[in-house]
Short mmCIF file of C-alpha atoms in Angstrom, two decimals:
data_model
loop_
_atom_site.label_atom_id
_atom_site.label_comp_id
_atom_site.label_asym_id
_atom_site.label_seq_id
_atom_site.Cartn_x
_atom_site.Cartn_y
_atom_site.Cartn_z
CA MET A 228 74.07 79.73 108.79
CA SER A 229 75.41 82.90 107.32
CA SER A 230 74.22 85.68 105.04
CA ILE A 231 75.40 87.70 102.11
CA ILE A 232 74.36 91.02 100.68
CA LEU A 233 72.15 90.93 97.64
CA ILE A 234 74.25 92.41 94.80
CA GLN A 235 72.84 94.28 91.85
CA GLU A 236 73.47 94.09 88.08
CA SER A 237 75.55 96.92 86.59
CA ASP A 238 78.10 97.25 83.75
CA GLY A 239 77.48 93.66 82.70
CA GLY A 240 78.48 92.17 86.08
CA ARG A 241 77.19 91.57 89.54
CA VAL A 242 78.48 94.22 91.88
CA PRO A 243 77.92 95.28 95.50
CA GLY A 244 75.39 98.06 95.98
CA ARG A 245 76.56 101.50 97.04
CA ASN A 246 74.96 101.34 100.48
CA TRP A 247 75.00 97.81 101.86
CA ARG A 248 72.59 98.64 104.70
CA ARG A 249 69.77 99.32 102.24
CA LEU A 250 70.14 96.02 100.44
CA ALA A 251 68.20 92.82 101.00
CA VAL A 252 69.95 89.90 102.60
CA ILE A 253 70.05 86.38 101.17
CA VAL A 254 70.31 83.70 103.83
CA LEU A 255 72.43 80.73 102.74
CA LEU A 256 72.09 77.38 104.40
CA GLY A 257 75.07 75.12 104.59
CA LEU A 258 77.50 77.92 103.82
CA VAL A 259 80.27 76.45 105.95
CA SER A 260 80.50 73.49 103.56
CA THR A 261 81.31 75.76 100.64
CA VAL A 262 83.62 78.42 102.19
CA HIS A 263 86.48 78.19 104.59
CA CYS A 264 85.56 80.99 106.98
CA PRO A 265 82.31 80.87 109.03
CA ASP A 266 80.12 83.75 110.12
CA ILE A 267 82.23 85.73 112.57
CA SER A 268 79.28 85.90 114.94
CA ALA A 269 78.99 82.13 115.19
CA PRO A 270 80.32 80.50 118.36
CA MET A 271 83.47 78.41 118.17
CA PRO A 272 82.60 74.73 117.74
CA PRO A 273 84.12 72.14 120.08
CA SER A 274 86.21 70.78 117.21
CA CYS A 275 88.13 74.02 116.73
CA PRO A 276 91.84 73.08 116.83
CA GLN A 277 93.75 74.15 119.87
CA ALA A 278 97.29 75.49 120.02
CA THR A 279 99.89 72.76 119.50
CA LEU A 280 103.23 74.56 119.36
CA THR A 281 105.37 74.86 122.46
CA SER A 282 107.10 78.05 123.46
CA PRO A 283 110.02 78.60 125.82
CA VAL A 284 108.65 79.85 129.13
CA ASP A 285 111.30 82.56 129.39
CA VAL A 286 110.30 84.21 126.13
CA SER A 287 107.35 86.59 126.37
CA SER A 288 104.54 86.90 123.82
CA GLU A 289 105.78 90.35 122.89
CA GLU A 290 109.28 88.99 122.24
CA HIS A 291 107.86 86.37 119.94
CA TYR A 292 105.84 89.04 118.19
CA GLN A 293 108.88 91.28 117.69
CA ARG A 294 110.83 88.29 116.39
CA ALA A 295 108.03 87.64 113.90
CA LEU A 296 108.18 91.22 112.62
CA LYS A 297 111.91 90.97 112.10
CA LEU A 298 111.50 87.68 110.24
CA VAL A 299 108.81 89.27 108.02
CA ALA A 300 111.29 92.07 107.24
CA ARG A 301 113.83 89.45 106.19
CA ALA A 302 111.18 87.62 104.07
CA ASP A 303 111.40 84.55 106.32
CA GLU A 304 107.68 83.94 106.29
CA SER A 305 107.80 80.42 107.63
CA GLY A 306 109.81 81.50 110.66
CA ALA A 307 107.52 84.51 111.18
CA ARG A 308 104.47 82.20 111.17
CA VAL A 309 105.98 80.14 113.98
CA GLU A 310 106.74 83.22 116.07
CA PHE A 311 103.32 84.79 115.48
CA ARG A 312 101.78 81.47 116.54
CA ARG A 313 103.82 81.36 119.75
CA ALA A 314 102.88 84.95 120.59
CA TRP A 315 99.23 84.15 119.98
CA GLU A 316 99.40 80.96 122.10
CA GLN A 317 100.62 82.94 125.07
CA ASP A 318 98.09 85.74 124.68
CA PRO A 319 95.33 84.81 122.27
CA GLY A 320 93.25 87.86 123.16
CA GLU A 321 95.78 90.39 121.92
CA ASP A 322 94.63 91.97 118.65
CA LYS A 323 98.00 92.34 117.02
CA TYR A 324 98.85 88.66 117.62
CA VAL A 325 95.50 87.57 116.18
CA GLN A 326 96.04 89.84 113.17
CA GLY A 327 99.65 88.79 112.55
CA LEU A 328 98.89 85.06 112.74
CA THR A 329 95.72 85.20 110.73
CA MET A 330 97.34 87.23 107.92
CA CYS A 331 100.28 84.79 107.86
CA TYR A 332 97.85 81.90 107.38
CA ILE A 333 95.94 83.77 104.71
CA HIS A 334 99.18 84.62 102.87
CA HIS A 335 100.13 80.96 102.90
CA GLN A 336 96.62 80.01 101.80
CA GLU A 337 96.11 78.03 105.00
CA PHE A 338 92.51 79.15 105.13
CA ASP A 339 91.25 76.55 107.64
CA GLN A 340 93.92 77.61 110.09
CA ALA A 341 93.03 81.27 109.64
CA ALA A 342 89.37 80.45 110.23
CA ALA A 343 90.29 78.56 113.42
CA VAL A 344 92.09 81.61 114.82
CA LEU A 345 89.08 83.77 114.05
CA LYS A 346 86.68 81.28 115.69
CA ASP A 347 88.81 81.30 118.80
CA ASN A 348 88.87 85.08 118.82
CA VAL A 349 85.08 85.26 118.57
CA ALA A 350 84.63 82.75 121.42
CA ARG A 351 86.87 84.92 123.62
CA ARG A 352 85.71 88.43 122.66
CA GLY A 353 82.58 88.17 120.54
CA PRO A 354 82.21 89.98 117.18
CA THR A 355 84.75 92.78 116.75
CA SER A 356 85.77 95.17 114.01
CA LEU A 357 89.11 93.41 113.72
CA GLY A 358 87.43 90.02 113.44
CA TYR A 359 85.14 91.17 110.67
CA THR A 360 88.03 92.87 108.83
CA LEU A 361 90.12 89.71 108.97
CA GLN A 362 87.17 87.67 107.76
CA GLY A 363 86.86 90.17 104.92
CA GLU A 364 90.56 89.68 104.13
CA LEU A 365 90.00 85.93 103.95
CA PHE A 366 86.94 86.13 101.70
CA PHE A 367 88.68 88.70 99.46
CA VAL A 368 91.68 86.40 98.88
CA GLU A 369 89.23 83.61 98.03
CA LYS A 370 87.55 85.99 95.58
CA GLN A 371 84.24 85.73 97.42
CA TYR A 372 83.68 89.44 97.01
CA ALA A 373 80.04 89.66 98.17
CA LEU A 374 80.89 87.91 101.43
CA ALA A 375 84.00 90.07 101.88
CA TYR A 376 81.89 93.18 101.25
CA GLU A 377 79.38 92.25 103.90
CA SER A 378 82.07 91.43 106.49
CA LEU A 379 83.85 94.72 105.88
CA GLY A 380 80.62 96.70 106.14
CA ARG A 381 80.05 95.15 109.53
CA ALA A 382 83.59 95.96 110.55
CA LEU A 383 82.98 99.62 109.74
CA GLU A 384 79.75 99.66 111.70
CA LEU A 385 81.65 98.58 114.80
CA SER A 386 84.63 100.92 114.37
CA ARG A 387 84.28 103.45 111.56
CA ASN A 388 87.19 105.65 112.76
CA GLN A 389 89.70 102.80 112.72
CA GLY A 390 88.68 101.05 109.52
CA TYR A 391 91.15 102.25 106.90
CA ARG A 392 91.95 98.65 105.81
CA ALA A 393 88.24 97.91 105.48
CA HIS A 394 87.83 100.98 103.23
CA GLU A 395 90.86 99.88 101.20
CA LEU A 396 89.48 96.39 100.66
CA ILE A 397 86.05 97.69 99.72
CA GLY A 398 87.79 99.98 97.22
CA LEU A 399 89.59 96.95 95.74
CA ILE A 400 86.27 95.13 95.48
CA TYR A 401 84.79 98.08 93.58
CA ILE A 402 87.80 97.98 91.21
CA GLU A 403 87.04 94.32 90.50
CA TYR A 404 83.57 95.44 89.34
CA ARG A 405 84.79 98.59 87.56
CA ARG A 406 82.92 100.86 89.95
CA TYR A 407 85.67 103.46 89.91
CA LYS A 408 83.76 106.35 91.42
CA GLU A 409 82.80 104.34 94.47
CA ALA A 410 86.37 102.98 94.66
CA LEU A 411 87.73 106.57 94.65
CA GLU A 412 85.49 107.42 97.57
CA GLU A 413 86.62 104.38 99.57
CA PHE A 414 90.31 105.02 98.97
CA GLY A 415 89.78 108.64 99.88
CA MET A 416 88.45 107.59 103.27
CA ALA A 417 91.28 105.09 103.67
CA ALA A 418 93.89 107.80 102.84
CA GLU A 419 92.27 110.19 105.28
CA GLN A 420 92.62 107.63 108.10
CA GLU A 421 96.05 106.27 107.06
CA PRO A 422 97.90 108.87 104.96
CA ASN A 423 101.25 107.08 105.46
CA SER A 424 100.25 103.95 103.57
CA ALA A 425 102.03 103.89 100.20
CA GLN A 426 99.61 101.31 98.92
CA VAL A 427 96.53 103.37 99.82
CA ARG A 428 98.00 106.51 98.20
CA TYR A 429 98.86 104.49 95.08
CA TYR A 430 95.34 103.15 94.64
CA HIS A 431 93.86 106.52 95.47
CA GLY A 432 95.95 107.97 92.68
CA ARG A 433 94.89 105.19 90.29
CA MET A 434 91.24 105.96 90.94
CA TYR A 435 91.78 109.70 90.50
CA TYR A 436 93.45 108.96 87.16
CA GLN A 437 90.68 106.57 86.15
CA ASN A 438 88.13 109.23 86.88
CA GLY A 439 90.01 111.88 84.86
CA ASN A 440 91.41 113.84 87.80
CA HIS A 441 95.02 113.96 86.65
CA ILE A 442 96.29 116.66 88.99
CA GLN A 443 95.03 114.86 92.08
CA ALA A 444 96.34 111.55 90.68
CA ARG A 445 99.79 113.13 90.18
CA ASP A 446 99.82 114.31 93.81
CA GLU A 447 98.83 110.90 95.12
CA PHE A 448 101.47 109.04 93.05
CA THR A 449 104.08 111.59 94.24
CA ALA A 450 103.02 111.02 97.86
CA CYS A 451 103.24 107.25 97.32
CA LEU A 452 106.78 107.47 96.02
CA LYS A 453 107.86 109.72 98.89
CA LEU A 454 106.58 107.10 101.31
CA GLN A 455 108.06 104.17 99.39
CA PRO A 456 110.48 104.99 96.63
CA GLY A 457 110.29 102.46 93.86
CA TYR A 458 106.77 101.44 94.62
CA PRO A 459 105.70 99.16 91.71
CA ARG A 460 104.15 101.08 88.81
CA ALA A 461 103.81 104.33 90.76
CA LEU A 462 106.55 106.06 88.72
CA GLU A 463 105.02 104.78 85.47
CA ASN A 464 101.61 106.11 86.45
CA LEU A 465 103.12 109.42 87.51
CA GLY A 466 104.56 109.73 84.02
CA LEU A 467 101.14 109.09 82.51
CA CYS A 468 99.74 111.90 84.64
CA PHE A 469 102.34 114.34 83.32
CA GLU A 470 101.59 113.28 79.75
CA ALA A 471 97.85 113.76 80.29
CA LEU A 472 98.45 117.22 81.83
CA GLN A 473 100.52 118.33 78.83
CA ASP A 474 97.72 117.54 76.36
#
């Protein structure tokens, strides 16, 4: 059993409400048969797959993790997945190993494997902000935006001061529904918590531009390019800001 937030009609489409705590909840039976990721609060079933890879005993979990990061930097995603898995096998309770492995599985669209890691994490630690955020990541990639929205809201309830990625994903969900003012607010909170994320600053700039705030948009695109020169479309959007400011 799981639940989703009741979403309201606006702008010709179904969109998440502004304050998810005030909305009614629809309880869906048999949800697990239609989505890959179960309710994060559900216990791990006995059938959850166990670790199968073997790891050299003289290599620590942290070494495997550092190897994975280097492989990611070299765009060797398959190798990184193996190293993240080995790090997680040795220390499945460590947040960064759980996050690294889950995101690898999501990126490769191995959704059942990602769900298995999350189930194991819940069985060991119970519901956590990280677990709900990763569940939100999974639902978002599957374009199940209402379920993603609910998961991310729960993540923020558990850890509001460490939820920049949850705010970012909620902002992206609002963009999908053309709720640009709400998206601007979410990206603003994400940028406040993680000002060194080029992606967050880019989307914050986009929402400023969409809402007609061209000076603020210019500043955000400039910040984005300082953090990551050549960020896709940031320079183009910066040019649009200058054009708008000259009118």
